[in-house]
């Protein structure tokens, strides 16, 4: 399966952790695992999928921090991690995604001010960014 370029298992009842072996699918251009029951941490090996253009993992039960290795996905055009239970600060490495046009991180449990700092002197070409229903705060207020 290492020659796989697209994987879509949206809307099934898969559960448990996403295997760390997902990082071995290094030819993937599209990974869609939304609307399942995946739990646990998103494996840092996700950062090995450097050919990804589309990553949709919304509507699962992923927890913990979003791995900073997400910043390795420099060809990513769309990223949707909404409706999970990610916590902590949003990783600064997201600034590396200089092709990113769509980002939805809504309905998680992210905290802090990091989401605002991401855009300081950034060249992100975002046209859609949804970060509602988290616990961010603006440090200027």
Coordinates of N, CA and C in Angstrom, one line a residue:
X1 N 0.8 -1.2 0.0 CA 0.0 0.0 0.0 C 0.8 1.3 0.0
X2 N 2.1 1.1 0.0 CA 3.0 2.3 0.0 C 2.9 3.2 -1.3
X3 N 2.2 2.6 -2.3 CA 2.0 3.4 -3.6 C 0.7 4.2 -3.6
X4 N 0.0 4.0 -2.5 CA -1.3 4.7 -2.4 C -1.2 6.2 -2.5
X5 N -2.0 6.8 -3.3 CA -2.0 8.3 -3.4 C -3.2 9.0 -2.8
X6 N -4.3 8.2 -2.5 CA -5.5 8.8 -1.9 C -6.1 7.7 -1.0
X7 N -6.5 8.1 0.2 CA -7.2 7.2 1.1 C -8.4 8.0 1.7
X8 N -9.6 7.4 1.5 CA -10.8 8.0 2.0 C -11.6 6.9 2.7
X9 N -11.6 7.0 4.1 CA -12.4 6.1 4.9 C -13.5 6.9 5.7
X10 N -13.9 8.0 5.1 CA -14.9 8.9 5.8 C -16.2 8.1 6.1
X11 N -16.7 8.4 7.3 CA -18.1 8.0 7.6 C -18.2 6.5 7.9
X12 N -17.2 5.9 8.4 CA -17.3 4.5 8.9 C -17.3 4.5 10.4
X13 N -17.2 3.4 11.0 CA -17.2 3.3 12.4 C -15.8 2.8 12.9
X14 N -14.8 3.2 12.2 CA -13.4 2.9 12.7 C -13.2 3.5 14.1
X15 N -12.6 2.8 14.9 CA -12.3 3.3 16.3 C -10.9 2.9 16.7
X16 N -10.5 3.4 17.9 CA -9.2 3.2 18.4 C -8.2 4.2 17.9
X17 N -7.0 4.0 18.1 CA -5.9 4.9 17.7 C -5.6 4.8 16.2
X18 N -5.2 5.9 15.6 CA -4.7 5.9 14.3 C -3.3 5.3 14.3
X19 N -3.0 4.2 13.6 CA -1.7 3.6 13.7 C -0.6 4.5 13.3
X20 N 0.5 4.4 14.0 CA 1.7 5.2 13.7 C 2.2 4.8 12.3
X21 N 1.9 3.7 11.8 CA 2.3 3.2 10.4 C 1.7 4.1 9.3
X22 N 0.7 5.0 9.7 CA 0.1 5.9 8.7 C 1.2 6.7 8.0
X23 N 2.3 7.0 8.8 CA 3.4 7.7 8.2 C 4.2 7.0 7.1
X24 N 4.0 5.8 7.0 CA 4.7 5.0 5.9 C 4.0 5.2 4.5
X25 N 2.8 5.8 4.5 CA 2.1 6.0 3.2 C 2.6 7.3 2.6
X26 N 3.9 7.4 2.4 CA 4.5 8.7 2.0 C 4.2 9.2 0.6
X27 N 3.4 8.5 -0.1 CA 3.0 9.0 -1.5 C 1.6 9.6 -1.4
X28 N 0.9 9.5 -0.3 CA -0.4 10.0 -0.2 C -0.5 11.5 -0.5
X29 N -1.5 11.9 -1.4 CA -1.8 13.2 -1.7 C -3.0 13.7 -0.9
X30 N -3.9 12.7 -0.6 CA -5.1 13.0 0.1 C -5.4 12.0 1.2
X31 N -5.7 12.4 2.4 CA -6.1 11.5 3.5 C -7.3 12.1 4.1
X32 N -8.4 11.3 4.0 CA -9.7 11.7 4.6 C -10.2 10.5 5.5
X33 N -10.1 10.8 6.8 CA -10.5 9.8 7.8 C -11.6 10.4 8.7
X34 N -12.4 11.4 8.2 CA -13.4 12.1 9.0 C -14.5 11.2 9.4
X35 N -15.3 11.7 10.4 CA -16.5 11.1 10.8 C -16.4 9.6 11.1
X36 N -15.4 9.3 11.9 CA -15.2 8.0 12.5 C -15.1 8.1 14.0
X37 N -14.5 7.2 14.6 CA -14.4 7.2 16.1 C -12.9 7.0 16.5
X38 N -12.0 7.6 15.7 CA -10.6 7.5 16.1 C -10.4 8.3 17.4
X39 N -9.5 7.7 18.3 CA -9.3 8.3 19.6 C -7.7 8.4 19.8
X40 N -7.4 9.0 20.9 CA -5.9 9.1 21.2 C -5.3 10.2 20.5
X41 N -4.0 10.2 20.6 CA -3.2 11.3 19.9 C -3.0 11.0 18.5
X42 N -2.9 12.1 17.7 CA -2.6 12.0 16.3 C -1.1 11.7 16.2
X43 N -0.7 10.6 15.6 CA 0.7 10.2 15.6 C 1.6 11.3 14.9
X44 N 2.7 11.5 15.5 CA 3.7 12.5 14.9 C 4.1 12.0 13.5
X45 N 4.0 10.7 13.2 CA 4.4 10.2 11.9 C 3.6 10.8 10.8
X46 N 2.5 11.5 11.2 CA 1.7 12.2 10.1 C 2.5 13.2 9.4
X47 N 3.6 13.7 10.0 CA 4.5 14.6 9.4 C 5.4 14.0 8.3
X48 N 5.3 12.7 8.2 CA 6.1 12.0 7.1 C 5.3 12.1 5.8
X49 N 4.1 12.5 5.8 CA 3.2 12.5 4.6 C 3.4 13.8 3.9
X50 N 4.6 14.0 3.4 CA 5.0 15.3 2.9 C 4.4 15.6 1.5
X51 N 3.8 14.6 0.9 CA 3.1 14.9 -0.4 C 1.6 15.2 -0.2
X52 N 1.2 15.3 1.0 CA -0.3 15.6 1.2 C -0.6 16.9 0.8
X53 N -1.8 17.0 0.1 CA -2.4 18.3 -0.3 C -3.7 18.5 0.5
X54 N -4.3 17.4 0.9 CA -5.6 17.5 1.6 C -5.6 16.5 2.8
X55 N -5.8 17.1 4.0 CA -5.9 16.3 5.2 C -7.2 16.7 5.9
X56 N -8.1 15.7 6.0 CA -9.4 15.8 6.7 C -9.5 14.8 7.8
X57 N -9.4 15.2 9.0 CA -9.5 14.3 10.1 C -10.6 14.8 11.1
X58 N -11.5 15.6 10.6 CA -12.6 16.2 11.5 C -13.6 15.1 12.0
X59 N -14.3 15.5 13.0 CA -15.4 14.6 13.6 C -14.8 13.2 14.0
X60 N -13.8 13.3 14.8 CA -13.3 12.1 15.5 C -13.1 12.5 16.9
X61 N -12.3 11.8 17.7 CA -12.1 12.1 19.1 C -10.6 12.1 19.4
X62 N -9.8 12.7 18.5 CA -8.4 12.9 18.8 C -8.2 13.8 19.9
X63 N -7.2 13.5 20.8 CA -7.0 14.3 22.0 C -5.5 14.7 22.0
X64 N -5.1 15.5 23.0 CA -3.8 15.9 23.2 C -3.4 17.0 22.2
X65 N -2.1 17.3 22.2 CA -1.6 18.3 21.3 C -1.5 17.9 19.9
X66 N -1.7 18.8 19.0 CA -1.5 18.6 17.6 C 0.0 18.5 17.4
X67 N 0.5 17.4 16.8 CA 2.0 17.3 16.7 C 2.6 18.4 15.9
X68 N 3.8 18.9 16.3 CA 4.4 20.0 15.6 C 4.9 19.5 14.2
X69 N 5.0 18.2 14.0 CA 5.4 17.6 12.7 C 4.4 17.9 11.6
X70 N 3.2 18.5 12.0 CA 2.2 18.9 11.0 C 2.9 20.0 10.1
X71 N 3.8 20.7 10.6 CA 4.5 21.7 9.9 C 5.4 21.2 8.8
X72 N 5.6 19.8 8.7 CA 6.4 19.2 7.6 C 5.6 19.1 6.3
X73 N 4.2 19.3 6.4 CA 3.3 19.1 5.3 C 3.2 20.3 4.5
X74 N 4.4 20.7 3.9 CA 4.5 22.0 3.2 C 3.7 22.1 1.9
X75 N 3.2 21.0 1.4 CA 2.3 21.1 0.2 C 0.9 21.1 0.5
X76 N 0.5 21.1 1.8 CA -0.9 21.0 2.2 C -1.7 22.3 1.7
X77 N -2.8 22.0 1.1 CA -3.7 23.0 0.6 C -4.9 23.2 1.5
X78 N -5.4 22.1 2.0 CA -6.5 22.2 2.9 C -6.3 21.3 4.1
X79 N -6.6 21.8 5.3 CA -6.5 21.1 6.6 C -7.7 21.3 7.4
X80 N -8.4 20.2 7.8 CA -9.6 20.3 8.6 C -9.4 19.3 9.8
X81 N -9.2 19.9 11.0 CA -9.1 19.0 12.2 C -10.2 19.4 13.2
X82 N -11.3 20.0 12.7 CA -12.4 20.4 13.5 C -13.1 19.3 14.2
X83 N -13.8 19.6 15.3 CA -14.6 18.7 16.0 C -13.9 17.5 16.5
X84 N -12.8 17.7 17.2 CA -12.0 16.7 17.9 C -11.9 17.3 19.3
X85 N -10.9 16.8 20.0 CA -10.6 17.2 21.4 C -9.2 17.6 21.6
X86 N -8.6 18.2 20.5 CA -7.2 18.6 20.6 C -7.1 19.7 21.7
X87 N -6.0 19.7 22.4 CA -5.8 20.6 23.5 C -4.4 21.3 23.4
X88 N -4.2 22.2 24.3 CA -2.9 22.9 24.3 C -2.8 24.0 23.3
X89 N -1.6 24.5 23.1 CA -1.3 25.6 22.2 C -1.4 25.0 20.7
X90 N -1.8 25.9 19.8 CA -1.7 25.5 18.4 C -0.3 25.6 18.0
X91 N 0.2 24.6 17.3 CA 1.7 24.6 16.9 C 2.1 25.7 16.0
X92 N 3.2 26.4 16.4 CA 3.7 27.4 15.6 C 4.2 26.9 14.2
X93 N 4.5 25.7 14.1 CA 5.1 25.1 12.9 C 4.1 25.2 11.7
X94 N 2.8 25.5 12.0 CA 1.8 25.6 11.0 C 2.2 26.7 10.0
X95 N 3.1 27.6 10.4 CA 3.6 28.7 9.5 C 4.3 28.2 8.3
X96 N 4.8 26.9 8.4 CA 5.6 26.3 7.3 C 4.7 25.9 6.2
X97 N 3.4 25.9 6.4 CA 2.5 25.4 5.3 C 2.1 26.6 4.4
X98 N 3.1 26.9 3.5 CA 2.9 28.1 2.7 C 2.1 27.9 1.5
X99 N 1.4 26.7 1.4 CA 0.4 26.5 0.3 C -1.0 26.5 0.9
X100 N -1.2 26.6 2.2 CA -2.4 26.4 2.9 C -3.4 27.5 2.6
X101 N -4.6 27.1 2.0 CA -5.6 28.0 1.7 C -6.9 27.9 2.6
X102 N -7.1 26.7 3.2 CA -8.2 26.4 4.0 C -7.7 25.7 5.3
X103 N -8.1 26.3 6.4 CA -7.8 25.8 7.7 C -9.0 25.8 8.7
X104 N -9.4 24.7 9.1 CA -10.5 24.6 10.1 C -10.0 23.9 11.3
X105 N -9.9 24.6 12.4 CA -9.5 24.0 13.7 C -10.6 24.2 14.8
X106 N -11.8 24.5 14.3 CA -12.9 24.8 15.2 C -13.3 23.6 16.1
X107 N -14.0 24.0 17.2 CA -14.6 23.0 18.0 C -13.6 21.9 18.6
X108 N -12.5 22.5 19.1 CA -11.5 21.7 19.8 C -11.3 22.3 21.2
X109 N -10.2 22.1 21.8 CA -10.0 22.7 23.1 C -8.6 23.4 23.2
X110 N -8.2 24.0 22.0 CA -7.0 24.7 22.0 C -7.0 25.9 22.9
X111 N -5.9 26.3 23.4 CA -5.8 27.4 24.4 C -4.7 28.4 24.0
X112 N -4.7 29.5 24.7 CA -3.5 30.4 24.5 C -3.7 31.5 23.5
X113 N -2.6 32.1 23.1 CA -2.6 33.2 22.1 C -1.9 32.8 20.8
X114 N -1.4 31.6 20.8 CA -0.5 31.2 19.7 C -1.2 31.3 18.3
X115 N -2.5 31.2 18.3 CA -3.2 31.2 17.0 C -3.0 32.6 16.4
X116 N -2.9 33.7 17.2 CA -2.7 35.0 16.7 C -1.3 35.3 16.2
X117 N -0.3 34.7 16.9 CA 1.1 34.9 16.6 C 1.5 34.2 15.3
X118 N 0.7 33.2 14.9 CA 1.0 32.4 13.7 C 1.0 33.4 12.5
X119 N 0.2 34.4 12.5 CA 0.1 35.2 11.3 C 1.0 36.5 11.3
X120 N 1.8 36.6 12.4 CA 2.8 37.7 12.4 C 3.9 37.4 11.4
X121 N 4.0 38.3 10.5 CA 5.0 38.2 9.4 C 5.0 36.9 8.7
X122 N 3.8 36.4 8.5 CA 3.6 35.1 7.8 C 3.1 35.3 6.4
X123 N 3.5 34.3 5.6 CA 3.1 34.3 4.1 C 2.0 33.3 3.9
X124 N 1.3 32.9 4.9 CA 0.2 31.9 4.7 C -0.8 32.5 3.7
X125 N -1.2 31.8 2.7 CA -2.2 32.3 1.7 C -3.6 32.0 2.1
X126 N -3.9 31.8 3.4 CA -5.2 31.4 3.8 C -6.3 32.3 3.2
X127 N -7.4 31.6 2.7 CA -8.6 32.4 2.3 C -9.7 32.0 3.3
X128 N -9.7 30.9 3.9 CA -10.7 30.5 4.9 C -10.0 29.9 6.1
X129 N -10.3 30.5 7.3 CA -9.8 30.1 8.6 C -10.9 30.1 9.6
X130 N -11.2 29.0 10.1 CA -12.2 28.9 11.2 C -11.6 28.4 12.4
X131 N -11.6 29.2 13.5 CA -11.0 28.8 14.8 C -11.9 29.0 15.9
X132 N -13.2 29.0 15.6 CA -14.3 29.2 16.6 C -14.4 28.0 17.6
X133 N -15.0 28.3 18.7 CA -15.2 27.2 19.7 C -14.0 26.5 20.2
X134 N -13.0 27.3 20.6 CA -11.8 26.9 21.3 C -11.7 27.8 22.5
X135 N -10.5 27.8 23.1 CA -10.3 28.6 24.3 C -9.1 29.6 24.1
X136 N -9.0 30.2 22.9 CA -8.0 31.2 22.6 C -8.4 32.5 23.2
X137 N -7.4 33.4 23.5 CA -7.7 34.7 23.9 C -6.7 35.7 23.3
X138 N -7.1 36.9 23.1 CA -6.4 37.9 22.5 C -5.5 38.6 23.6
X139 N -4.2 38.6 23.5 CA -3.4 39.1 24.5 C -3.5 40.7 24.6
X140 N -4.0 41.3 23.6 CA -4.1 42.8 23.6 C -5.3 43.2 24.5
X141 N -6.1 42.3 24.9 CA -7.3 42.7 25.7 C -7.3 42.2 27.1

